Short mmCIF file of C-alpha atoms in Angstrom, two decimals:
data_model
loop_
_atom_site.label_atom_id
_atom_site.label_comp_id
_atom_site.label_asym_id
_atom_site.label_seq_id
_atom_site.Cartn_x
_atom_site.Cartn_y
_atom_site.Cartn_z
CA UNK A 254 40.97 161.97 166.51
CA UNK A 255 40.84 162.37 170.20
CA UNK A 256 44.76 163.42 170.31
CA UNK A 257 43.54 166.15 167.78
CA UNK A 258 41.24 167.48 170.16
CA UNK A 259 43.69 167.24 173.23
CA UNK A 260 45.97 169.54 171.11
CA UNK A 261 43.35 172.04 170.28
CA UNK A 262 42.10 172.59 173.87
CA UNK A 263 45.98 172.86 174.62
CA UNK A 264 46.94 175.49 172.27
CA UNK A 265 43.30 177.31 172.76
CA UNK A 266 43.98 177.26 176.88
CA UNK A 267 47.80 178.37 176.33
CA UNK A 268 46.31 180.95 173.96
CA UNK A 269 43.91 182.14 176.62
CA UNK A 270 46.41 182.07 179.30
CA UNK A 271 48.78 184.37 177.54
CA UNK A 272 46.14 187.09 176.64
CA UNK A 273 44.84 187.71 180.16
CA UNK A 274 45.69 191.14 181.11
CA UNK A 275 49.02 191.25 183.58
CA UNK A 276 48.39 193.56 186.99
CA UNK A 277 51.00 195.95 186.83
CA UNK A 278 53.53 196.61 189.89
CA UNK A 279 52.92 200.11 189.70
CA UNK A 280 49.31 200.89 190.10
CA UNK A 281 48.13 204.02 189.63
CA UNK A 282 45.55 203.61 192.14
CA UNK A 283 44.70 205.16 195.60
CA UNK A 284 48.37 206.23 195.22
CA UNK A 285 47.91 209.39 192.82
CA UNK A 286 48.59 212.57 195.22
CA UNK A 287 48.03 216.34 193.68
CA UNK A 288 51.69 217.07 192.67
CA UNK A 289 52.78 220.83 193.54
CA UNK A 290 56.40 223.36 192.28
CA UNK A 291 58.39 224.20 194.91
CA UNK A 292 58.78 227.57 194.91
CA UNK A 293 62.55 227.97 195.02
CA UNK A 294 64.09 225.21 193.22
CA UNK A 295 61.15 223.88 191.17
CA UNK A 296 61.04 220.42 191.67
CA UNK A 297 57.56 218.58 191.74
CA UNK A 298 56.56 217.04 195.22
CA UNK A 299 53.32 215.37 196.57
CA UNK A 300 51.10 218.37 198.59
CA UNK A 301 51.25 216.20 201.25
CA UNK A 302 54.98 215.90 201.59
CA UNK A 303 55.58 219.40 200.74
CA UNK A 304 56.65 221.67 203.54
CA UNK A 305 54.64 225.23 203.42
CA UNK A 306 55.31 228.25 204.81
CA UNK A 307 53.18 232.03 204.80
CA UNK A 308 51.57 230.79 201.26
CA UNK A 309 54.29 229.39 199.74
CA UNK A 310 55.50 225.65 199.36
CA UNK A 311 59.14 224.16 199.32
CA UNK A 312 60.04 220.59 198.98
CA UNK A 313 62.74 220.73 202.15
CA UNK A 314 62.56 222.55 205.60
CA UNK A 315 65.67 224.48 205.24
CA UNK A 316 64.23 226.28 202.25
#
């Protein structure tokens, strides 16, 4: 009766074990920056890597 029991709790903790909730490698987190065009070749950069100049804002210098 006892080995019944052992089983049980094993398959119930394996059970539990499998349904917790994985973290995920890529967190959207404190990570998430305001994504803008650039205005020449529209590609999507972060604001804050984006290089602007009088008003307008272009993903590399030489643009």
């Amino acid at each position: 009766m006892w080995q019944l029991i052992i089983l049980i709790g094993v398959i119930l903790c394996i059970y539990i074990i499998t349904r917790i909730p994985k973290k995920s490698k890529y967190s959207l987190g404190s990570d998430n920056y305001e994504m803008i065009k650039c205005d020449k070749c529209g590609v999507n950069v972060p604001k804050n890597e984006a290089y602007q100049n009088n008003g307008s804002c272009f993903c590399e210098r030489k643009n």
